[in-house]
Amino acid sequence: MDEGAHLSGELSSREAELIKARREKLNQIISMGVSPYASFFASPEQIEYSDDLQRSYSSLQPGASSGKKVNLAGRIMAKREHGKASFIDIHDSTGKMQLIAREDVLGKEKYEFLLFLDTGDWIGVAGEVIRSKRGELSVLVEFYELLSKSLRPLPEKWHGLRDTEIKMRRRYLDLLVNAESRKIFEKRSVIIRSLRDFLDSKGFLEVETPILQPVPGGAAAKPFITHHNALNMDLYLRIAPELYLKRLLVAGFDKVYELNRNFRNEGISTKHNPEFTMLEVYQAFVDYRYMAIFLEELITTVLSEVNGTLTIEHPKGRISFERPWARMTMLEALRLYADLDLSLEMDLEELREIAEAYEVEIHPSAGKGWIIAEIFEKLVEPKIIQPTIVLDYPEEISPLARENPNAPGFTERFELIATGHEIANAFSELNDPIDQRARFLAQAEKRMAGDEAAQPLDEDFLTALEYGMPPAGGLGVGIDRLVMVATGCSSIREVILFPQLRRESQGE
RNA sequence: GGGCCAGUAGCUCAGUUGGCAGAGCACCGGACUUUUAAUCCGGGUGUCGGAGGUUCGAUUCCUCCCUGGCCUACCA
């Protein structure tokens, strides 16, 4: 026995008793010759949804009968027994519908069997749409069929399921009883559909590139490693699809995107899940300034569609995504938010001291650009609550971005920061194969110096670049983060259906 | 990795300055033909996260462990 007993299958006596009672009912049902797991109830087009019924019969008066017979299927969520007439709430995917069961309609035997069923059981019913005397739209049950017997008790109906551990480990229970949780994932679906619609309407091609990559590139992160037996080679779960999408630019696709799952073998937190969803978009012949406008349009379109407004009530305050968003360079942001005047002209030592003074830890191999970015991330990023385009990231930490001709040592790169987090990242893509090789070699030096996340040289990618990649803007949007912003959630686990958790302890 | 907080019935939560463990919902039995957190009557179902320790006695105090949350670090 261990702390996870209630989750890991060993049962305390109370739970065992509840389950035992339901199993006994199950046996009783079987012995009556009734299938507890019927294969089907009706064809899909014959089954109504509860919210459709609510709309269609909105004018039906209390106490009135519609004369219309419908089929409905759902899960029993509540029973109110009143002797010879009872009320049963069932939930389908769209919401709740009340069933009215009457002994004089069903006959004694069928009536009693219906009430013998438990909350959690799935049933299909047929009957007339009526409105009860108290005004609740209902189906007067004339026929029903048990579709699936539930063998475990549901969480409480009024408070729902609060325990965050059970919510995440048994997300189906959370979604089953907590409408707010369901709403988050419905919104997530709307967001993703809206992103696709937007990109498709702009003529982008949706593509799929390898998740198993021989060289994990396109971002600075530690990868998961796996092995292909037949080829006898190690492969990496991608940390980003970037280098493959750029190969497609070389190929001549000038507008491509991939909604992709990335995998990074790093810490788990309220902002990090080992696998997360990213949208990457590449468009030829544009630069990062264009991508900033593109991003504004993309995000505002999606937010309007999902929320009907560009204002979001967030734990960190009211956020407005009205355009145009603030724009500033990283150095300007450091001046504005941290009152720090930094530049690449300063000595490395001086920058190190400033970092130390603000308790910003830096990697021993970090150069000036990296240190400036570190200071920005620790001191400034959390303070940027309203959407802000932060421009010109140091070249040292941007090995795939084009250098900014107006700001030596910096690149044409921006991130969208909001609610104190990075939401999106974009640059004018580096398409010079000679420069790209040099950047990779600089990364290799960092790797030698102990920076595990430094980007490895991808010879095959360089070969592609040598054939000629058109100038292009690239954009990555963290979809989980975007959903967090759109739904006002402050933990990434709330917007991922099955977030990664520690394995349940097996006990001692 | 470090700090703080939490874990009590199937669920949501009280509580015990160390002395037989509590409520609501759910569940079981009964009444009820219009309820909707139905109501009424009766029933408490538990290894108080786990293992040790202190004690006449530990769910309560101590130590360690497990799991989760928040903060922090890491994730440039």
Coordinates of C-alpha atoms (C1' of nucleotides) in Angstrom, one line a residue:
Chain A
M1 CA 0.0 0.0 0.0
D2 CA 1.1 3.5 -0.7
E3 CA 0.0 7.0 -1.0
G4 CA -1.3 6.5 -4.5
A5 CA -3.6 3.6 -3.5
H6 CA -6.7 5.4 -4.5
L7 CA -5.1 6.0 -7.9
S8 CA -3.1 2.9 -8.5
G9 CA -5.8 0.3 -8.3
E10 CA -5.6 -0.9 -4.7
L11 CA -8.8 -0.1 -3.1
S12 CA -9.7 1.1 0.3
S13 CA -12.7 -0.7 1.7
R14 CA -15.2 2.0 1.0
E15 CA -14.3 2.3 -2.6
A16 CA -14.2 -1.5 -2.9
E17 CA -17.7 -1.6 -1.5
L18 CA -19.1 0.9 -3.9
I19 CA -17.5 -1.0 -6.8
K20 CA -18.7 -4.3 -5.5
A21 CA -22.2 -3.0 -5.3
R22 CA -22.0 -1.9 -9.0
R23 CA -20.5 -5.3 -10.0
E24 CA -23.4 -7.0 -8.3
K25 CA -25.8 -4.8 -10.2
L26 CA -23.9 -5.7 -13.4
N27 CA -24.3 -9.4 -12.7
Q28 CA -28.0 -8.9 -11.9
I29 CA -28.4 -7.1 -15.3
I30 CA -26.7 -9.9 -17.1
S31 CA -28.8 -12.5 -15.3
M32 CA -31.9 -10.7 -16.5
G33 CA -30.7 -11.3 -20.1
V34 CA -29.9 -7.6 -20.7
S35 CA -26.6 -6.6 -22.3
P36 CA -24.8 -4.1 -20.1
Y37 CA -22.6 -3.0 -23.0
A38 CA -25.0 -2.8 -26.0
S39 CA -23.3 -2.3 -29.3
F40 CA -25.4 0.5 -30.7
F41 CA -28.5 2.4 -29.9
A42 CA -29.5 4.2 -33.1
S43 CA -27.8 5.5 -36.2
P44 CA -26.1 8.8 -35.7
E45 CA -28.5 10.9 -37.7
Q46 CA -31.3 9.7 -35.6
I47 CA -29.7 10.8 -32.3
E48 CA -30.4 14.4 -31.2
Y49 CA -28.1 16.6 -29.2
S50 CA -29.4 18.2 -26.0
D51 CA -28.3 21.7 -27.0
D52 CA -30.1 21.4 -30.3
L53 CA -33.2 20.4 -28.6
Q54 CA -32.9 23.3 -26.2
R55 CA -32.8 25.6 -29.2
S56 CA -35.5 23.9 -31.2
Y57 CA -38.0 23.8 -28.4
S58 CA -37.2 27.1 -26.7
S59 CA -40.8 28.3 -27.2
L60 CA -42.4 25.2 -25.7
Q61 CA -44.4 26.3 -22.7
P62 CA -44.1 24.8 -19.2
G63 CA -46.4 21.8 -18.9
A64 CA -46.7 21.5 -22.7
S65 CA -46.0 18.5 -25.0
S66 CA -44.4 19.0 -28.4
G67 CA -45.8 15.8 -29.9
K68 CA -42.3 15.1 -31.3
K69 CA -40.4 11.9 -30.6
V70 CA -36.6 12.0 -30.4
N71 CA -33.7 9.8 -29.6
L72 CA -31.0 10.9 -27.2
A73 CA -27.9 9.3 -25.8
G74 CA -25.8 10.3 -22.8
R75 CA -24.5 9.5 -19.4
I76 CA -26.7 9.5 -16.3
M77 CA -25.4 12.3 -14.1
A78 CA -28.2 12.7 -11.5
K79 CA -31.4 11.0 -10.4
R80 CA -34.3 12.5 -8.5
E81 CA -36.8 9.8 -7.5
H82 CA -40.3 10.6 -6.7
G83 CA -42.1 7.3 -6.3
K84 CA -44.0 6.6 -9.5
A85 CA -42.4 9.5 -11.5
S86 CA -38.7 10.4 -11.5
F87 CA -36.2 12.8 -13.1
I88 CA -32.9 11.8 -14.6
D89 CA -30.3 14.2 -15.9
I90 CA -28.2 12.9 -18.7
H91 CA -25.2 14.6 -20.3
D92 CA -24.2 14.3 -23.9
S93 CA -21.3 16.1 -25.5
T94 CA -23.3 19.3 -25.8
G95 CA -24.8 19.5 -22.4
K96 CA -27.6 18.4 -20.1
M97 CA -31.1 17.0 -20.8
Q98 CA -33.7 16.1 -18.2
L99 CA -35.5 12.8 -18.7
I100 CA -38.8 12.2 -17.1
A101 CA -39.6 8.6 -16.3
R102 CA -43.1 7.6 -15.3
E103 CA -44.3 4.2 -14.2
D104 CA -47.6 4.6 -16.1
V105 CA -45.7 5.3 -19.3
L106 CA -42.9 2.6 -19.0
G107 CA -44.7 0.0 -17.0
K108 CA -43.6 -1.1 -13.6
E109 CA -40.8 -3.4 -14.6
K110 CA -39.1 -1.0 -17.1
Y111 CA -39.6 1.9 -14.8
E112 CA -37.9 0.2 -11.9
F113 CA -35.1 -1.1 -14.0
L114 CA -34.3 2.5 -15.2
L115 CA -34.1 3.7 -11.6
F116 CA -31.9 0.7 -10.9
L117 CA -29.3 2.2 -13.1
D118 CA -26.5 4.3 -11.6
T119 CA -25.1 7.7 -12.2
G120 CA -22.3 7.2 -14.7
D121 CA -24.2 4.7 -16.8
W122 CA -24.6 5.5 -20.5
I123 CA -28.1 5.1 -21.9
G124 CA -30.0 5.7 -25.1
V125 CA -33.6 6.9 -24.8
A126 CA -36.5 7.6 -27.0
G127 CA -39.5 9.7 -26.1
E128 CA -41.5 12.8 -26.6
V129 CA -40.0 16.3 -26.0
I130 CA -42.0 18.0 -23.3
R131 CA -41.5 20.9 -20.9
S132 CA -42.0 20.1 -17.3
K133 CA -44.4 22.1 -15.0
R134 CA -41.3 23.8 -13.6
G135 CA -40.2 24.8 -17.1
E136 CA -37.4 22.3 -17.7
L137 CA -37.2 20.9 -21.2
S138 CA -37.4 17.2 -20.9
V139 CA -37.8 13.9 -22.7
L140 CA -40.6 11.8 -21.5
V141 CA -39.0 8.3 -21.7
E142 CA -41.0 5.8 -23.7
F143 CA -38.1 3.5 -24.5
Y144 CA -34.5 3.2 -23.3
E145 CA -31.5 1.0 -23.6
L146 CA -28.5 0.5 -21.3
L147 CA -25.4 1.3 -23.5
S148 CA -22.6 1.0 -20.9
K149 CA -22.6 0.1 -17.3
S150 CA -20.3 2.2 -15.1
L151 CA -18.5 0.3 -12.4
R152 CA -17.0 3.1 -10.4
P153 CA -18.6 6.0 -8.5
L154 CA -18.3 9.5 -10.0
P155 CA -16.8 12.4 -8.2
E156 CA -19.2 14.7 -6.4
K157 CA -21.8 16.5 -8.5
W158 CA -21.7 19.9 -6.8
H159 CA -18.1 20.7 -6.1
G160 CA -16.8 18.7 -9.0
L161 CA -13.2 17.3 -8.9
R162 CA -10.7 19.7 -7.4
D163 CA -7.8 17.5 -6.5
T164 CA -5.2 18.6 -9.1
E165 CA -3.4 15.3 -9.1
I166 CA -6.5 13.2 -9.9
K167 CA -7.6 15.9 -12.4
M168 CA -4.4 15.4 -14.4
R169 CA -3.9 11.7 -13.9
R170 CA -7.5 10.9 -14.7
R171 CA -8.3 13.8 -17.0
Y172 CA -11.4 12.0 -18.3
L173 CA -12.9 12.4 -14.8
D174 CA -12.0 16.1 -14.8
L175 CA -13.6 16.6 -18.2
L176 CA -16.6 14.5 -17.2
V177 CA -17.6 16.5 -14.2
N178 CA -15.9 19.9 -14.6
A179 CA -17.5 22.0 -17.4
E180 CA -14.7 24.7 -17.0
S181 CA -12.1 22.1 -17.9
R182 CA -14.0 21.0 -20.9
K183 CA -14.3 24.6 -22.0
I184 CA -10.6 25.1 -22.0
F185 CA -10.1 22.2 -24.4
E186 CA -12.9 23.2 -26.6
K187 CA -11.3 26.6 -26.8
R188 CA -8.0 25.0 -27.6
S189 CA -9.6 23.2 -30.5
V190 CA -11.2 26.5 -31.8
I191 CA -7.8 28.2 -31.6
I192 CA -6.1 25.5 -33.6
R193 CA -8.9 25.4 -36.2
S194 CA -8.7 29.2 -36.4
L195 CA -4.9 29.2 -36.9
R196 CA -5.3 26.7 -39.7
D197 CA -8.1 28.7 -41.3
F198 CA -6.1 31.9 -41.2
L199 CA -3.0 30.3 -42.7
D200 CA -4.9 28.3 -45.3
S201 CA -6.7 31.5 -46.4
K202 CA -3.3 33.2 -46.9
G203 CA -2.2 30.4 -49.2
F204 CA 0.1 28.5 -46.9
L205 CA 0.8 24.8 -47.4
E206 CA 0.5 22.6 -44.3
V207 CA 3.3 20.1 -44.2
E208 CA 4.6 17.3 -42.0
T209 CA 8.3 16.9 -41.3
P210 CA 10.2 14.2 -39.3
I211 CA 9.7 13.9 -35.6
L212 CA 12.6 11.3 -35.6
Q213 CA 15.6 13.3 -36.6
P214 CA 19.3 12.1 -37.0
V215 CA 20.5 15.6 -36.0
P216 CA 18.3 17.5 -33.5
G217 CA 18.4 21.1 -34.7
G218 CA 16.4 24.3 -34.9
A219 CA 16.4 25.3 -31.3
A220 CA 18.6 25.3 -28.2
A221 CA 17.5 22.4 -26.1
K222 CA 18.4 19.0 -24.9
P223 CA 16.7 16.3 -27.0
F224 CA 15.2 12.9 -26.1
I225 CA 17.2 10.1 -27.7
T226 CA 15.9 6.9 -29.1
H227 CA 17.2 4.1 -31.3
H228 CA 16.2 2.6 -34.6
N229 CA 17.0 -1.1 -34.4
A230 CA 16.9 -2.0 -38.1
L231 CA 19.1 0.9 -39.1
N232 CA 21.1 0.5 -35.9
M233 CA 21.2 4.3 -35.5
D234 CA 20.3 6.7 -32.7
L235 CA 17.6 9.2 -33.5
Y236 CA 16.4 12.2 -31.7
L237 CA 12.8 13.3 -31.1
R238 CA 12.7 16.7 -32.7
I239 CA 13.2 19.8 -30.6
A240 CA 12.0 21.9 -33.5
P241 CA 11.0 21.4 -37.2
E242 CA 12.8 24.5 -38.3
L243 CA 15.6 23.0 -40.4
Y244 CA 13.3 20.8 -42.3
L245 CA 10.8 23.6 -43.1
K246 CA 13.7 25.6 -44.4
R247 CA 14.7 22.7 -46.7
L248 CA 11.2 23.2 -48.1
L249 CA 11.9 26.8 -48.8
V250 CA 14.9 25.6 -50.7
A251 CA 12.6 23.3 -52.5
G252 CA 10.5 26.2 -53.7
F253 CA 7.5 26.0 -51.4
D254 CA 7.3 29.7 -50.5
K255 CA 4.6 29.6 -47.7
V256 CA 4.6 26.6 -45.4
Y257 CA 3.6 25.8 -41.9
E258 CA 3.6 22.9 -39.5
L259 CA 1.5 22.5 -36.4
N260 CA 4.0 20.3 -34.6
R261 CA 4.7 18.5 -31.3
N262 CA 8.2 19.2 -30.1
F263 CA 10.1 17.3 -27.4
R264 CA 12.6 18.8 -25.0
N265 CA 14.4 16.9 -22.4
E266 CA 14.3 19.6 -19.8
G267 CA 12.6 20.6 -16.6
I268 CA 8.9 20.5 -16.0
S269 CA 7.2 23.6 -14.6
T270 CA 4.0 25.6 -14.9
K271 CA 5.4 26.8 -18.2
H272 CA 7.1 23.7 -19.5
N273 CA 5.9 20.3 -20.6
P274 CA 8.4 17.9 -22.1
E275 CA 6.3 17.7 -25.2
F276 CA 4.5 20.8 -26.4
T277 CA 2.8 22.1 -29.5
M278 CA 4.3 24.7 -31.7
L279 CA 3.2 26.4 -34.9
E280 CA 6.1 27.2 -37.2
V281 CA 5.4 29.3 -40.3
Y282 CA 7.8 30.3 -43.1
Q283 CA 7.2 32.7 -45.8
A284 CA 9.7 33.5 -48.6
F285 CA 10.7 37.1 -49.5
V286 CA 9.7 38.8 -46.3
D287 CA 11.6 39.8 -43.2
Y288 CA 11.0 39.9 -39.5
R289 CA 9.2 43.2 -39.5
Y290 CA 6.7 41.7 -41.9
M291 CA 6.4 38.7 -39.6
A292 CA 5.6 41.0 -36.7
I293 CA 2.6 42.5 -38.5
F294 CA 1.7 39.0 -39.7
L295 CA 1.8 37.8 -36.1
E296 CA -0.4 40.6 -34.9
E297 CA -2.9 39.8 -37.5
L298 CA -2.7 36.0 -36.8
I299 CA -3.1 36.4 -33.0
T300 CA -5.8 39.0 -33.1
T301 CA -7.8 37.0 -35.6
V302 CA -7.6 33.9 -33.4
L303 CA -8.4 35.7 -30.2
S304 CA -11.4 37.4 -31.7
E305 CA -12.7 34.1 -33.0
V306 CA -12.2 32.2 -29.8
N307 CA -13.1 34.9 -27.3
G308 CA -15.0 37.5 -29.3
T309 CA -12.7 40.2 -27.8
L310 CA -9.1 41.2 -27.7
T311 CA -9.2 41.9 -24.0
I312 CA -8.3 39.0 -21.6
E313 CA -8.9 38.8 -17.9
H314 CA -5.7 37.1 -16.7
P315 CA -4.4 36.4 -13.2
K316 CA -1.7 39.0 -14.0
G317 CA -4.2 41.6 -15.0
R318 CA -6.3 42.8 -17.9
I319 CA -4.4 42.2 -21.1
S320 CA -5.3 44.0 -24.3
F321 CA -4.2 42.7 -27.7
E322 CA -5.5 45.7 -29.6
R323 CA -3.1 46.5 -32.4
P324 CA -0.5 47.8 -32.8
W325 CA 1.4 46.1 -30.0
A326 CA 4.3 47.9 -28.3
R327 CA 7.6 47.5 -30.1
M328 CA 11.0 48.0 -28.6
T329 CA 14.5 46.5 -29.0
M330 CA 15.9 44.3 -26.3
L331 CA 18.3 47.0 -25.3
E332 CA 15.4 49.5 -25.1
A333 CA 13.4 47.1 -23.0
L334 CA 16.3 46.7 -20.6
R335 CA 16.5 50.5 -20.2
L336 CA 12.7 50.9 -19.8
Y337 CA 12.0 48.0 -17.4
A338 CA 15.3 47.5 -15.6
D339 CA 16.9 50.9 -15.9
L340 CA 20.0 49.2 -17.4
D341 CA 22.0 50.7 -20.2
L342 CA 23.7 47.7 -21.8
S343 CA 25.5 47.3 -25.0
L344 CA 27.9 45.0 -26.8
E345 CA 30.6 47.7 -26.5
M346 CA 30.8 47.1 -22.8
D347 CA 33.5 44.7 -21.5
L348 CA 32.6 41.1 -20.9
E349 CA 33.8 41.5 -17.3
E350 CA 31.5 44.5 -16.8
L351 CA 28.5 42.6 -18.1
R352 CA 29.3 39.6 -15.9
E353 CA 29.5 41.9 -12.9
I354 CA 26.1 43.4 -13.7
A355 CA 24.6 40.0 -14.1
E356 CA 26.1 38.9 -10.8
A357 CA 24.8 42.1 -9.1
Y358 CA 21.3 41.1 -10.2
E359 CA 21.8 37.5 -9.3
V360 CA 21.4 36.4 -12.9
E361 CA 23.4 33.2 -13.3
I362 CA 25.3 32.9 -16.5
H363 CA 27.0 30.0 -18.3
P364 CA 30.8 30.1 -18.1
S365 CA 31.0 30.1 -21.9
A366 CA 28.5 32.9 -22.3
G367 CA 29.7 35.9 -24.3
K368 CA 28.3 39.4 -24.1
G369 CA 25.2 38.8 -26.2
W370 CA 24.2 35.8 -24.2
I371 CA 24.7 37.6 -20.9
I372 CA 22.6 40.5 -22.2
A373 CA 19.8 38.1 -23.2
E374 CA 20.0 36.4 -19.8
I375 CA 19.7 39.6 -18.0
F376 CA 16.7 40.5 -20.2
E377 CA 15.0 37.2 -19.6
K378 CA 15.4 37.3 -15.8
L379 CA 14.8 41.0 -15.1
V380 CA 12.6 42.2 -18.0
E381 CA 10.5 39.4 -19.4
P382 CA 8.5 38.8 -16.3
K383 CA 7.6 42.5 -16.2
I384 CA 6.2 42.6 -19.7
I385 CA 2.5 41.8 -19.2
Q386 CA 0.9 43.6 -22.2
P387 CA 1.8 42.2 -25.6
T388 CA 5.1 43.5 -26.7
I389 CA 7.3 42.8 -29.7
V390 CA 10.9 42.7 -28.4
L391 CA 13.3 43.2 -31.4
D392 CA 16.9 42.5 -32.1
Y393 CA 18.2 39.5 -30.1
P394 CA 21.9 39.0 -29.8
E395 CA 23.5 37.0 -32.6
E396 CA 25.3 34.8 -30.1
I397 CA 22.0 33.2 -29.1
S398 CA 20.4 33.3 -32.5
P399 CA 22.5 31.1 -34.8
L400 CA 19.7 30.7 -37.4
A401 CA 18.8 34.4 -37.7
R402 CA 20.1 36.9 -40.2
E403 CA 22.3 39.6 -38.7
N404 CA 20.9 43.0 -38.4
P405 CA 22.9 45.4 -40.6
N406 CA 21.9 48.4 -38.4
A407 CA 22.9 46.7 -35.2
P408 CA 26.1 44.7 -35.4
G409 CA 26.1 41.7 -33.1
F410 CA 22.3 41.6 -33.1
T411 CA 20.0 39.7 -35.4
E412 CA 16.7 40.5 -37.1
R413 CA 14.8 38.5 -34.5
F414 CA 11.9 39.3 -32.3
E415 CA 9.9 37.6 -29.6
L416 CA 6.3 38.3 -28.6
I417 CA 6.2 38.7 -24.9
A418 CA 2.9 38.8 -22.9
T419 CA 1.8 37.9 -19.4
G420 CA 5.5 37.7 -18.6
H421 CA 6.2 34.9 -21.0
E422 CA 7.5 34.3 -24.4
I423 CA 4.6 33.5 -26.7
A424 CA 6.2 33.6 -30.2
N425 CA 9.7 33.9 -31.7
A426 CA 10.5 35.1 -35.2
F427 CA 13.3 36.1 -37.4
S428 CA 14.6 37.0 -40.8
E429 CA 16.0 33.6 -41.7
L430 CA 19.7 33.3 -42.3
N431 CA 20.1 32.0 -45.9
D432 CA 23.8 32.5 -46.3
P433 CA 25.4 29.0 -46.2
I434 CA 28.9 30.3 -45.4
D435 CA 27.6 32.4 -42.5
Q436 CA 25.4 29.6 -41.3
R437 CA 28.4 27.2 -41.2
A438 CA 30.3 29.7 -39.2
R439 CA 27.4 30.1 -36.8
F440 CA 27.2 26.3 -36.4
L441 CA 31.0 26.2 -35.7
A442 CA 30.6 28.9 -33.0
Q443 CA 27.8 26.7 -31.5
A444 CA 30.1 23.7 -31.6
E445 CA 32.6 25.7 -29.5
K446 CA 29.9 26.3 -27.0
R447 CA 29.1 22.7 -27.0
M448 CA 32.7 21.9 -26.3
A449 CA 32.6 24.4 -23.4
G450 CA 29.8 22.5 -21.8
D451 CA 26.7 24.1 -23.2
E452 CA 24.6 21.0 -23.8
A453 CA 21.9 22.9 -25.6
A454 CA 24.2 24.4 -28.2
Q455 CA 23.1 23.6 -31.7
P456 CA 24.9 20.8 -33.5
L457 CA 26.1 21.2 -37.1
D458 CA 23.7 19.8 -39.6
E459 CA 25.7 19.0 -42.7
D460 CA 22.7 18.0 -44.7
F461 CA 21.0 21.2 -43.9
L462 CA 24.0 23.2 -45.0
T463 CA 24.1 21.3 -48.2
A464 CA 20.5 22.4 -48.8
L465 CA 21.3 26.0 -48.1
E466 CA 24.1 25.8 -50.6
Y467 CA 21.6 25.1 -53.3
G468 CA 20.1 28.5 -52.4
M469 CA 17.3 29.3 -49.9
P470 CA 15.2 32.4 -50.7
P471 CA 15.2 35.1 -48.1
A472 CA 12.4 34.4 -45.7
G473 CA 10.6 35.3 -42.5
G474 CA 10.1 32.5 -40.0
L475 CA 7.7 32.4 -37.0
G476 CA 7.2 30.1 -34.2
V477 CA 4.2 30.3 -31.9
G478 CA 3.9 28.4 -28.7
I479 CA 0.4 27.0 -28.9
D480 CA 0.1 25.9 -25.3
R481 CA 1.3 29.3 -24.2
L482 CA -1.2 30.9 -26.6
V483 CA -4.0 28.8 -25.2
M484 CA -2.9 29.8 -21.7
V485 CA -3.2 33.4 -22.6
A486 CA -6.5 33.0 -24.4
T487 CA -8.1 31.1 -21.5
G488 CA -6.5 33.0 -18.6
C489 CA -4.7 29.8 -17.3
S490 CA -1.5 30.3 -15.4
S491 CA -0.3 26.7 -15.7
I492 CA 0.5 24.9 -18.9
R493 CA -0.9 21.7 -17.3
E494 CA -4.3 23.2 -17.4
V495 CA -4.2 23.4 -21.2
I496 CA -2.6 20.1 -22.0
L497 CA -5.0 17.1 -21.8
F498 CA -2.5 14.7 -20.4
P499 CA 0.5 16.5 -19.0
Q500 CA 3.6 14.7 -18.1
L501 CA 3.6 13.6 -14.4
R502 CA 6.0 11.7 -12.3
R503 CA 5.2 8.0 -12.4
E504 CA 3.0 6.9 -9.6
S505 CA 5.0 5.4 -6.8
Q506 CA 4.8 1.6 -6.4
G507 CA 5.2 1.8 -2.7
E508 CA 7.6 0.0 -0.4
Chain B
rG1 C1' 18.4 20.6 -7.4
rG2 C1' 16.7 24.2 -3.0
rG3 C1' 12.6 26.6 0.0
rC4 C1' 7.5 26.8 1.6
rC5 C1' 2.6 24.4 1.8
rA6 C1' -0.6 20.3 1.4
rG7 C1' -2.3 14.9 1.6
rU8 C1' -8.4 12.8 6.7
rA9 C1' -14.6 8.4 3.6
rG10 C1' -15.7 7.4 -3.6
rC11 C1' -15.9 13.3 -4.0
rU12 C1' -15.7 18.3 -1.5
rC13 C1' -13.9 19.5 3.2
rA14 C1' -14.1 20.1 8.9
rG15 C1' -11.5 18.3 13.3
rU16 C1' -8.4 16.2 17.1
rU17 C1' -3.8 22.0 22.7
rG18 C1' -1.9 13.5 22.3
rG19 C1' -7.5 9.9 24.7
rC20 C1' -13.5 5.5 20.7
rA21 C1' -12.7 10.0 13.7
rG22 C1' -16.8 14.3 11.6
rA23 C1' -20.3 16.9 8.0
rG24 C1' -22.4 17.5 3.1
rC25 C1' -22.7 15.0 -1.5
rA26 C1' -22.4 10.1 -3.3
rC27 C1' -23.9 5.1 -1.7
rC28 C1' -27.5 1.3 0.8
rG29 C1' -32.8 0.6 2.8
rG30 C1' -37.8 3.0 3.2
rA31 C1' -41.8 7.0 1.7
rC32 C1' -43.2 10.1 -2.3
rU33 C1' -46.5 11.4 -9.9
rU34 C1' -43.1 17.5 -11.6
rU35 C1' -38.1 17.6 -9.4
rU36 C1' -33.6 20.1 -10.9
rA37 C1' -27.7 20.7 -5.1
rA38 C1' -35.5 17.5 -4.8
rU39 C1' -37.4 16.5 0.2
rC40 C1' -38.4 13.3 4.5
rC41 C1' -37.0 8.8 7.8
rG42 C1' -33.0 5.2 8.8
rG43 C1' -27.7 3.5 7.9
rG44 C1' -20.8 6.1 8.6
rU45 C1' -18.7 2.9 5.0
rG46 C1' -11.8 5.2 7.3
rU47 C1' -4.5 2.0 7.5
rC48 C1' -6.3 10.2 9.0
rG49 C1' -0.3 9.5 2.2
rG50 C1' 3.8 5.5 3.8
rA51 C1' 7.7 3.7 7.2
rG52 C1' 10.1 4.4 11.7
rG53 C1' 10.6 7.1 16.6
rU54 C1' 8.8 9.4 21.3
rU55 C1' 4.6 8.0 24.5
rC56 C1' 0.5 4.2 28.9
rG57 C1' -1.7 5.9 24.3
rA58 C1' 0.1 9.1 17.8
rU59 C1' -4.3 10.9 12.7
rU60 C1' -2.2 14.8 16.1
rC61 C1' 4.6 15.6 18.3
rC62 C1' 9.7 14.1 15.9
rU63 C1' 12.7 11.9 11.7
rC64 C1' 12.8 9.9 6.9
rC65 C1' 10.2 8.7 2.5
rC66 C1' 6.2 9.2 -1.4
rU67 C1' 2.9 12.3 -4.3
rG68 C1' 1.0 17.0 -5.6
rG69 C1' 0.9 22.5 -5.5
rC70 C1' 3.4 27.3 -5.2
rC71 C1' 8.1 29.8 -5.3
rU72 C1' 13.1 29.3 -6.9
rA73 C1' 16.8 27.1 -10.0
rC74 C1' 17.4 24.7 -14.7
rC75 C1' 15.2 25.2 -19.7
rA76 C1' 20.6 30.8 -23.3

